[in-house]
mmCIF file with all atom_site columns, C-alpha atoms in Angstrom:
data_model
loop_
_atom_site.group_PDB
_atom_site.id
_atom_site.type_symbol
_atom_site.label_atom_id
_atom_site.label_alt_id
_atom_site.label_comp_id
_atom_site.label_asym_id
_atom_site.label_entity_id
_atom_site.label_seq_id
_atom_site.pdbx_PDB_ins_code
_atom_site.Cartn_x
_atom_site.Cartn_y
_atom_site.Cartn_z
_atom_site.occupancy
_atom_site.B_iso_or_equiv
_atom_site.pdbx_formal_charge
_atom_site.auth_seq_id
_atom_site.auth_comp_id
_atom_site.auth_asym_id
_atom_site.auth_atom_id
_atom_site.pdbx_PDB_model_num
ATOM 1   C CA . MET A 1 1   ? 0.066   -0.214 -0.092 1.00 46.00 ? 1   MET A CA 1
ATOM 2   C CA . SER A 1 2   ? 1.906   3.055  -1.024 1.00 55.00 ? 2   SER A CA 1
ATOM 3   C CA . ALA A 1 3   ? -0.278  5.446  -3.229 1.00 76.00 ? 3   ALA A CA 1
ATOM 4   C CA . LEU A 1 4   ? -0.796  8.553  -2.102 1.00 91.00 ? 4   LEU A CA 1
ATOM 5   C CA . PHE A 1 5   ? -4.191  10.341 -2.324 1.00 95.00 ? 5   PHE A CA 1
ATOM 6   C CA . VAL A 1 6   ? -4.118  14.274 -2.005 1.00 97.00 ? 6   VAL A CA 1
ATOM 7   C CA . TRP A 1 7   ? -7.275  16.666 -1.892 1.00 97.00 ? 7   TRP A CA 1
ATOM 8   C CA . PRO A 1 8   ? -7.341  20.206 -1.599 1.00 97.00 ? 8   PRO A CA 1
ATOM 9   C CA . VAL A 1 9   ? -8.612  22.467 1.329  1.00 97.00 ? 9   VAL A CA 1
ATOM 10  C CA . ARG A 1 10  ? -8.447  26.183 2.005  1.00 97.00 ? 10  ARG A CA 1
ATOM 11  C CA . VAL A 1 11  ? -8.707  27.771 5.119  1.00 97.00 ? 11  VAL A CA 1
ATOM 12  C CA . TYR A 1 12  ? -11.885 29.791 5.504  1.00 97.00 ? 12  TYR A CA 1
ATOM 13  C CA . TYR A 1 13  ? -13.013 32.532 8.592  1.00 96.00 ? 13  TYR A CA 1
ATOM 14  C CA . GLU A 1 14  ? -15.487 29.735 9.886  1.00 96.00 ? 14  GLU A CA 1
ATOM 15  C CA . ASP A 1 15  ? -12.227 27.360 10.633 1.00 97.00 ? 15  ASP A CA 1
ATOM 16  C CA . THR A 1 16  ? -10.262 29.534 12.379 1.00 97.00 ? 16  THR A CA 1
ATOM 17  C CA . ASP A 1 17  ? -10.441 29.959 16.446 1.00 95.00 ? 17  ASP A CA 1
ATOM 18  C CA . ALA A 1 18  ? -9.989  33.306 18.647 1.00 92.00 ? 18  ALA A CA 1
ATOM 19  C CA . GLY A 1 19  ? -6.428  33.497 17.652 1.00 92.00 ? 19  GLY A CA 1
ATOM 20  C CA . GLY A 1 20  ? -6.704  33.334 14.045 1.00 92.00 ? 20  GLY A CA 1
ATOM 21  C CA . ILE A 1 21  ? -5.626  29.667 13.423 1.00 96.00 ? 21  ILE A CA 1
ATOM 22  C CA . VAL A 1 22  ? -7.362  26.901 12.440 1.00 98.00 ? 22  VAL A CA 1
ATOM 23  C CA . PHE A 1 23  ? -9.016  25.347 15.785 1.00 97.00 ? 23  PHE A CA 1
ATOM 24  C CA . TYR A 1 24  ? -7.495  21.921 16.253 1.00 97.00 ? 24  TYR A CA 1
ATOM 25  C CA . ALA A 1 25  ? -10.723 19.709 15.651 1.00 97.00 ? 25  ALA A CA 1
ATOM 26  C CA . ASN A 1 26  ? -11.455 20.857 11.938 1.00 98.00 ? 26  ASN A CA 1
ATOM 27  C CA . TYR A 1 27  ? -7.970  19.182 11.094 1.00 98.00 ? 27  TYR A CA 1
ATOM 28  C CA . LEU A 1 28  ? -10.251 16.206 11.713 1.00 98.00 ? 28  LEU A CA 1
ATOM 29  C CA . ARG A 1 29  ? -13.143 17.635 9.148  1.00 97.00 ? 29  ARG A CA 1
ATOM 30  C CA . PHE A 1 30  ? -10.163 18.186 6.483  1.00 98.00 ? 30  PHE A CA 1
ATOM 31  C CA . MET A 1 31  ? -8.824  14.668 7.112  1.00 98.00 ? 31  MET A CA 1
ATOM 32  C CA . GLU A 1 32  ? -12.868 13.238 7.115  1.00 97.00 ? 32  GLU A CA 1
ATOM 33  C CA . ARG A 1 33  ? -13.215 14.693 3.835  1.00 97.00 ? 33  ARG A CA 1
ATOM 34  C CA . ALA A 1 34  ? -10.271 13.633 2.030  1.00 97.00 ? 34  ALA A CA 1
ATOM 35  C CA . ARG A 1 35  ? -10.894 9.856  3.338  1.00 96.00 ? 35  ARG A CA 1
ATOM 36  C CA . THR A 1 36  ? -14.324 10.434 1.784  1.00 95.00 ? 36  THR A CA 1
ATOM 37  C CA . GLU A 1 37  ? -13.190 11.887 -1.725 1.00 96.00 ? 37  GLU A CA 1
ATOM 38  C CA . TRP A 1 38  ? -10.495 9.012  -1.608 1.00 95.00 ? 38  TRP A CA 1
ATOM 39  C CA . LEU A 1 39  ? -13.301 6.320  -1.505 1.00 94.00 ? 39  LEU A CA 1
ATOM 40  C CA . ARG A 1 40  ? -15.123 8.425  -4.170 1.00 93.00 ? 40  ARG A CA 1
ATOM 41  C CA . ALA A 1 41  ? -11.913 8.416  -6.413 1.00 93.00 ? 41  ALA A CA 1
ATOM 42  C CA . ALA A 1 42  ? -11.783 4.173  -5.789 1.00 91.00 ? 42  ALA A CA 1
ATOM 43  C CA . GLY A 1 43  ? -15.457 4.172  -6.853 1.00 92.00 ? 43  GLY A CA 1
ATOM 44  C CA . VAL A 1 44  ? -16.954 3.157  -3.748 1.00 93.00 ? 44  VAL A CA 1
ATOM 45  C CA . ASN A 1 45  ? -20.204 5.102  -2.665 1.00 91.00 ? 45  ASN A CA 1
ATOM 46  C CA . GLN A 1 46  ? -20.900 5.085  1.016  1.00 92.00 ? 46  GLN A CA 1
ATOM 47  C CA . HIS A 1 47  ? -24.821 5.914  0.534  1.00 93.00 ? 47  HIS A CA 1
ATOM 48  C CA . ALA A 1 48  ? -24.959 3.023  -1.837 1.00 92.00 ? 48  ALA A CA 1
ATOM 49  C CA . LEU A 1 49  ? -22.772 0.929  0.882  1.00 93.00 ? 49  LEU A CA 1
ATOM 50  C CA . ARG A 1 50  ? -25.187 1.532  3.232  1.00 94.00 ? 50  ARG A CA 1
ATOM 51  C CA . GLU A 1 51  ? -28.783 1.433  1.038  1.00 94.00 ? 51  GLU A CA 1
ATOM 52  C CA . GLU A 1 52  ? -27.180 -2.050 -0.472 1.00 93.00 ? 52  GLU A CA 1
ATOM 53  C CA . SER A 1 53  ? -24.932 -3.731 1.842  1.00 93.00 ? 53  SER A CA 1
ATOM 54  C CA . GLY A 1 54  ? -26.106 -2.288 4.866  1.00 95.00 ? 54  GLY A CA 1
ATOM 55  C CA . LEU A 1 55  ? -22.599 -1.566 6.064  1.00 96.00 ? 55  LEU A CA 1
ATOM 56  C CA . LEU A 1 56  ? -21.153 1.900  7.088  1.00 96.00 ? 56  LEU A CA 1
ATOM 57  C CA . PHE A 1 57  ? -17.596 2.657  7.960  1.00 96.00 ? 57  PHE A CA 1
ATOM 58  C CA . VAL A 1 58  ? -16.768 4.398  11.161 1.00 97.00 ? 58  VAL A CA 1
ATOM 59  C CA . VAL A 1 59  ? -13.922 5.561  12.941 1.00 97.00 ? 59  VAL A CA 1
ATOM 60  C CA . LYS A 1 60  ? -12.495 3.256  15.628 1.00 97.00 ? 60  LYS A CA 1
ATOM 61  C CA . SER A 1 61  ? -9.155  5.472  16.667 1.00 98.00 ? 61  SER A CA 1
ATOM 62  C CA . VAL A 1 62  ? -7.296  8.579  15.429 1.00 98.00 ? 62  VAL A CA 1
ATOM 63  C CA . ALA A 1 63  ? -3.779  9.273  17.205 1.00 98.00 ? 63  ALA A CA 1
ATOM 64  C CA . VAL A 1 64  ? -2.823  13.126 15.617 1.00 98.00 ? 64  VAL A CA 1
ATOM 65  C CA . ASP A 1 65  ? 0.130   15.099 16.358 1.00 98.00 ? 65  ASP A CA 1
ATOM 66  C CA . TYR A 1 66  ? 0.018   18.858 15.477 1.00 98.00 ? 66  TYR A CA 1
ATOM 67  C CA . GLN A 1 67  ? 3.113   20.339 14.272 1.00 98.00 ? 67  GLN A CA 1
ATOM 68  C CA . ALA A 1 68  ? 2.526   23.789 13.007 1.00 98.00 ? 68  ALA A CA 1
ATOM 69  C CA . PRO A 1 69  ? -0.714  25.962 12.658 1.00 98.00 ? 69  PRO A CA 1
ATOM 70  C CA . ALA A 1 70  ? -2.882  26.814 9.578  1.00 98.00 ? 70  ALA A CA 1
ATOM 71  C CA . VAL A 1 71  ? -3.862  30.207 9.435  1.00 97.00 ? 71  VAL A CA 1
ATOM 72  C CA . LEU A 1 72  ? -6.715  32.141 7.146  1.00 96.00 ? 72  LEU A CA 1
ATOM 73  C CA . ASP A 1 73  ? -6.847  31.751 3.608  1.00 96.00 ? 73  ASP A CA 1
ATOM 74  C CA . ASP A 1 74  ? -3.940  28.939 3.755  1.00 98.00 ? 74  ASP A CA 1
ATOM 75  C CA . GLN A 1 75  ? -4.297  26.582 0.699  1.00 98.00 ? 75  GLN A CA 1
ATOM 76  C CA . LEU A 1 76  ? -3.497  23.241 2.150  1.00 98.00 ? 76  LEU A CA 1
ATOM 77  C CA . HIS A 1 77  ? -3.568  19.851 1.146  1.00 97.00 ? 77  HIS A CA 1
ATOM 78  C CA . THR A 1 78  ? -4.749  16.312 3.034  1.00 98.00 ? 78  THR A CA 1
ATOM 79  C CA . THR A 1 79  ? -3.074  12.969 1.841  1.00 98.00 ? 79  THR A CA 1
ATOM 80  C CA . VAL A 1 80  ? -4.732  9.801  2.464  1.00 97.00 ? 80  VAL A CA 1
ATOM 81  C CA . GLU A 1 81  ? -1.862  6.665  2.491  1.00 96.00 ? 81  GLU A CA 1
ATOM 82  C CA . VAL A 1 82  ? -3.285  3.255  3.272  1.00 94.00 ? 82  VAL A CA 1
ATOM 83  C CA . GLN A 1 83  ? -0.965  1.272  5.513  1.00 95.00 ? 83  GLN A CA 1
ATOM 84  C CA . ARG A 1 84  ? -3.115  -1.896 6.040  1.00 94.00 ? 84  ARG A CA 1
ATOM 85  C CA . ILE A 1 85  ? -6.314  -3.252 4.976  1.00 92.00 ? 85  ILE A CA 1
ATOM 86  C CA . GLY A 1 86  ? -7.866  -6.132 7.390  1.00 94.00 ? 86  GLY A CA 1
ATOM 87  C CA . LYS A 1 87  ? -10.806 -8.075 6.832  1.00 95.00 ? 87  LYS A CA 1
ATOM 88  C CA . ALA A 1 88  ? -12.853 -5.775 8.812  1.00 96.00 ? 88  ALA A CA 1
ATOM 89  C CA . SER A 1 89  ? -10.748 -2.373 9.335  1.00 96.00 ? 89  SER A CA 1
ATOM 90  C CA . ILE A 1 90  ? -8.414  -0.048 7.139  1.00 95.00 ? 90  ILE A CA 1
ATOM 91  C CA . LEU A 1 91  ? -5.010  1.608  9.078  1.00 97.00 ? 91  LEU A CA 1
ATOM 92  C CA . ILE A 1 92  ? -4.727  5.188  7.228  1.00 97.00 ? 92  ILE A CA 1
ATOM 93  C CA . ARG A 1 93  ? -2.186  7.283  7.565  1.00 98.00 ? 93  ARG A CA 1
ATOM 94  C CA . GLN A 1 94  ? -2.775  11.072 6.687  1.00 98.00 ? 94  GLN A CA 1
ATOM 95  C CA . GLN A 1 95  ? -1.262  14.608 6.677  1.00 98.00 ? 95  GLN A CA 1
ATOM 96  C CA . VAL A 1 96  ? -2.319  18.082 6.325  1.00 98.00 ? 96  VAL A CA 1
ATOM 97  C CA . LEU A 1 97  ? 0.439   20.171 4.469  1.00 98.00 ? 97  LEU A CA 1
ATOM 98  C CA . ARG A 1 98  ? 0.774   23.600 3.531  1.00 98.00 ? 98  ARG A CA 1
ATOM 99  C CA . ALA A 1 99  ? 3.168   23.316 0.574  1.00 97.00 ? 99  ALA A CA 1
ATOM 100 C CA . GLU A 1 100 ? 5.887   20.906 1.656  1.00 96.00 ? 100 GLU A CA 1
ATOM 101 C CA . GLN A 1 101 ? 5.562   21.781 5.151  1.00 98.00 ? 101 GLN A CA 1
ATOM 102 C CA . VAL A 1 102 ? 3.616   19.051 7.418  1.00 98.00 ? 102 VAL A CA 1
ATOM 103 C CA . LEU A 1 103 ? 1.486   20.881 9.604  1.00 98.00 ? 103 LEU A CA 1
ATOM 104 C CA . VAL A 1 104 ? -0.910  17.975 11.081 1.00 98.00 ? 104 VAL A CA 1
ATOM 105 C CA . SER A 1 105 ? -0.081  13.961 10.968 1.00 98.00 ? 105 SER A CA 1
ATOM 106 C CA . ALA A 1 106 ? -2.696  11.399 11.838 1.00 98.00 ? 106 ALA A CA 1
ATOM 107 C CA . GLU A 1 107 ? -2.712  7.708  12.174 1.00 98.00 ? 107 GLU A CA 1
ATOM 108 C CA . VAL A 1 108 ? -6.788  6.813  11.598 1.00 98.00 ? 108 VAL A CA 1
ATOM 109 C CA . LYS A 1 109 ? -8.287  3.318  11.975 1.00 98.00 ? 109 LYS A CA 1
ATOM 110 C CA . ILE A 1 110 ? -11.654 2.711  10.054 1.00 97.00 ? 110 ILE A CA 1
ATOM 111 C CA . GLY A 1 111 ? -13.786 -0.042 11.062 1.00 97.00 ? 111 GLY A CA 1
ATOM 112 C CA . CYS A 1 112 ? -16.597 -1.384 8.989  1.00 96.00 ? 112 CYS A CA 1
ATOM 113 C CA . VAL A 1 113 ? -19.833 -2.157 10.669 1.00 97.00 ? 113 VAL A CA 1
ATOM 114 C CA . THR A 1 114 ? -23.147 -3.146 10.126 1.00 96.00 ? 114 THR A CA 1
ATOM 115 C CA . ALA A 1 115 ? -25.531 -0.221 10.147 1.00 95.00 ? 115 ALA A CA 1
ATOM 116 C CA . GLN A 1 116 ? -27.961 -2.064 11.988 1.00 95.00 ? 116 GLN A CA 1
ATOM 117 C CA . GLY A 1 117 ? -26.572 -2.598 15.529 1.00 95.00 ? 117 GLY A CA 1
ATOM 118 C CA . LEU A 1 118 ? -22.770 -1.506 14.554 1.00 95.00 ? 118 LEU A CA 1
ATOM 119 C CA . ARG A 1 119 ? -21.327 -4.678 14.515 1.00 96.00 ? 119 ARG A CA 1
ATOM 120 C CA . PRO A 1 120 ? -17.936 -5.250 12.971 1.00 95.00 ? 120 PRO A CA 1
ATOM 121 C CA . ALA A 1 121 ? -18.468 -6.694 9.373  1.00 96.00 ? 121 ALA A CA 1
ATOM 122 C CA . ALA A 1 122 ? -16.218 -7.692 6.706  1.00 95.00 ? 122 ALA A CA 1
ATOM 123 C CA . ILE A 1 123 ? -15.478 -5.308 4.433  1.00 95.00 ? 123 ILE A CA 1
ATOM 124 C CA . PRO A 1 124 ? -17.076 -6.423 0.691  1.00 93.00 ? 124 PRO A CA 1
ATOM 125 C CA . ALA A 1 125 ? -14.912 -8.333 -1.451 1.00 90.00 ? 125 ALA A CA 1
ATOM 126 C CA . GLU A 1 126 ? -15.680 -5.333 -4.584 1.00 90.00 ? 126 GLU A CA 1
ATOM 127 C CA . VAL A 1 127 ? -15.021 -2.825 -1.738 1.00 91.00 ? 127 VAL A CA 1
ATOM 128 C CA . LEU A 1 128 ? -11.573 -4.257 -1.066 1.00 89.00 ? 128 LEU A CA 1
ATOM 129 C CA . GLN A 1 129 ? -10.577 -4.680 -4.538 1.00 86.00 ? 129 GLN A CA 1
ATOM 130 C CA . ALA A 1 130 ? -11.616 -0.869 -5.572 1.00 86.00 ? 130 ALA A CA 1
ATOM 131 C CA . MET A 1 131 ? -9.429  0.104  -2.496 1.00 85.00 ? 131 MET A CA 1
ATOM 132 C CA . GLN A 1 132 ? -6.589  -1.738 -3.426 1.00 79.00 ? 132 GLN A CA 1
ATOM 133 C CA . GLN A 1 133 ? -6.527  -0.763 -7.125 1.00 74.00 ? 133 GLN A CA 1
ATOM 134 C CA . ASN A 1 134 ? -6.882  2.457  -5.869 1.00 66.00 ? 134 ASN A CA 1
ATOM 135 C CA . ASN A 1 135 ? -3.666  2.140  -3.581 1.00 64.00 ? 135 ASN A CA 1
ATOM 136 C CA . GLU A 1 136 ? -1.289  0.649  -6.427 1.00 63.00 ? 136 GLU A CA 1
#
């Protein structure tokens, strides 16, 4: 797993706090958007996955390291790099960068669960295949 997916993000006023820097929790929103777009680029429609298979992807854990702040009007890019795909989970490394400077890095574990009951479930074979092809 080595392909890097990149999604652009512009910092808006609503993303900043009273100090004029991006509020720490908003980096998680930037990363969520990038993961969603990564899945979309792989041909995985999360709404269809729920409707047709009764499955969802949920965040199980996040470890975040904040290294430098972003400010209003910064043009950032958020990366998605799959580290490991398991039977029912995906380990993803993400970064938020301004040019080449890493501002935030995170390790995100995603689980596949049933929509009814939120029980762990195997990632469907066609979704696994799409993810793997998107990471080659």
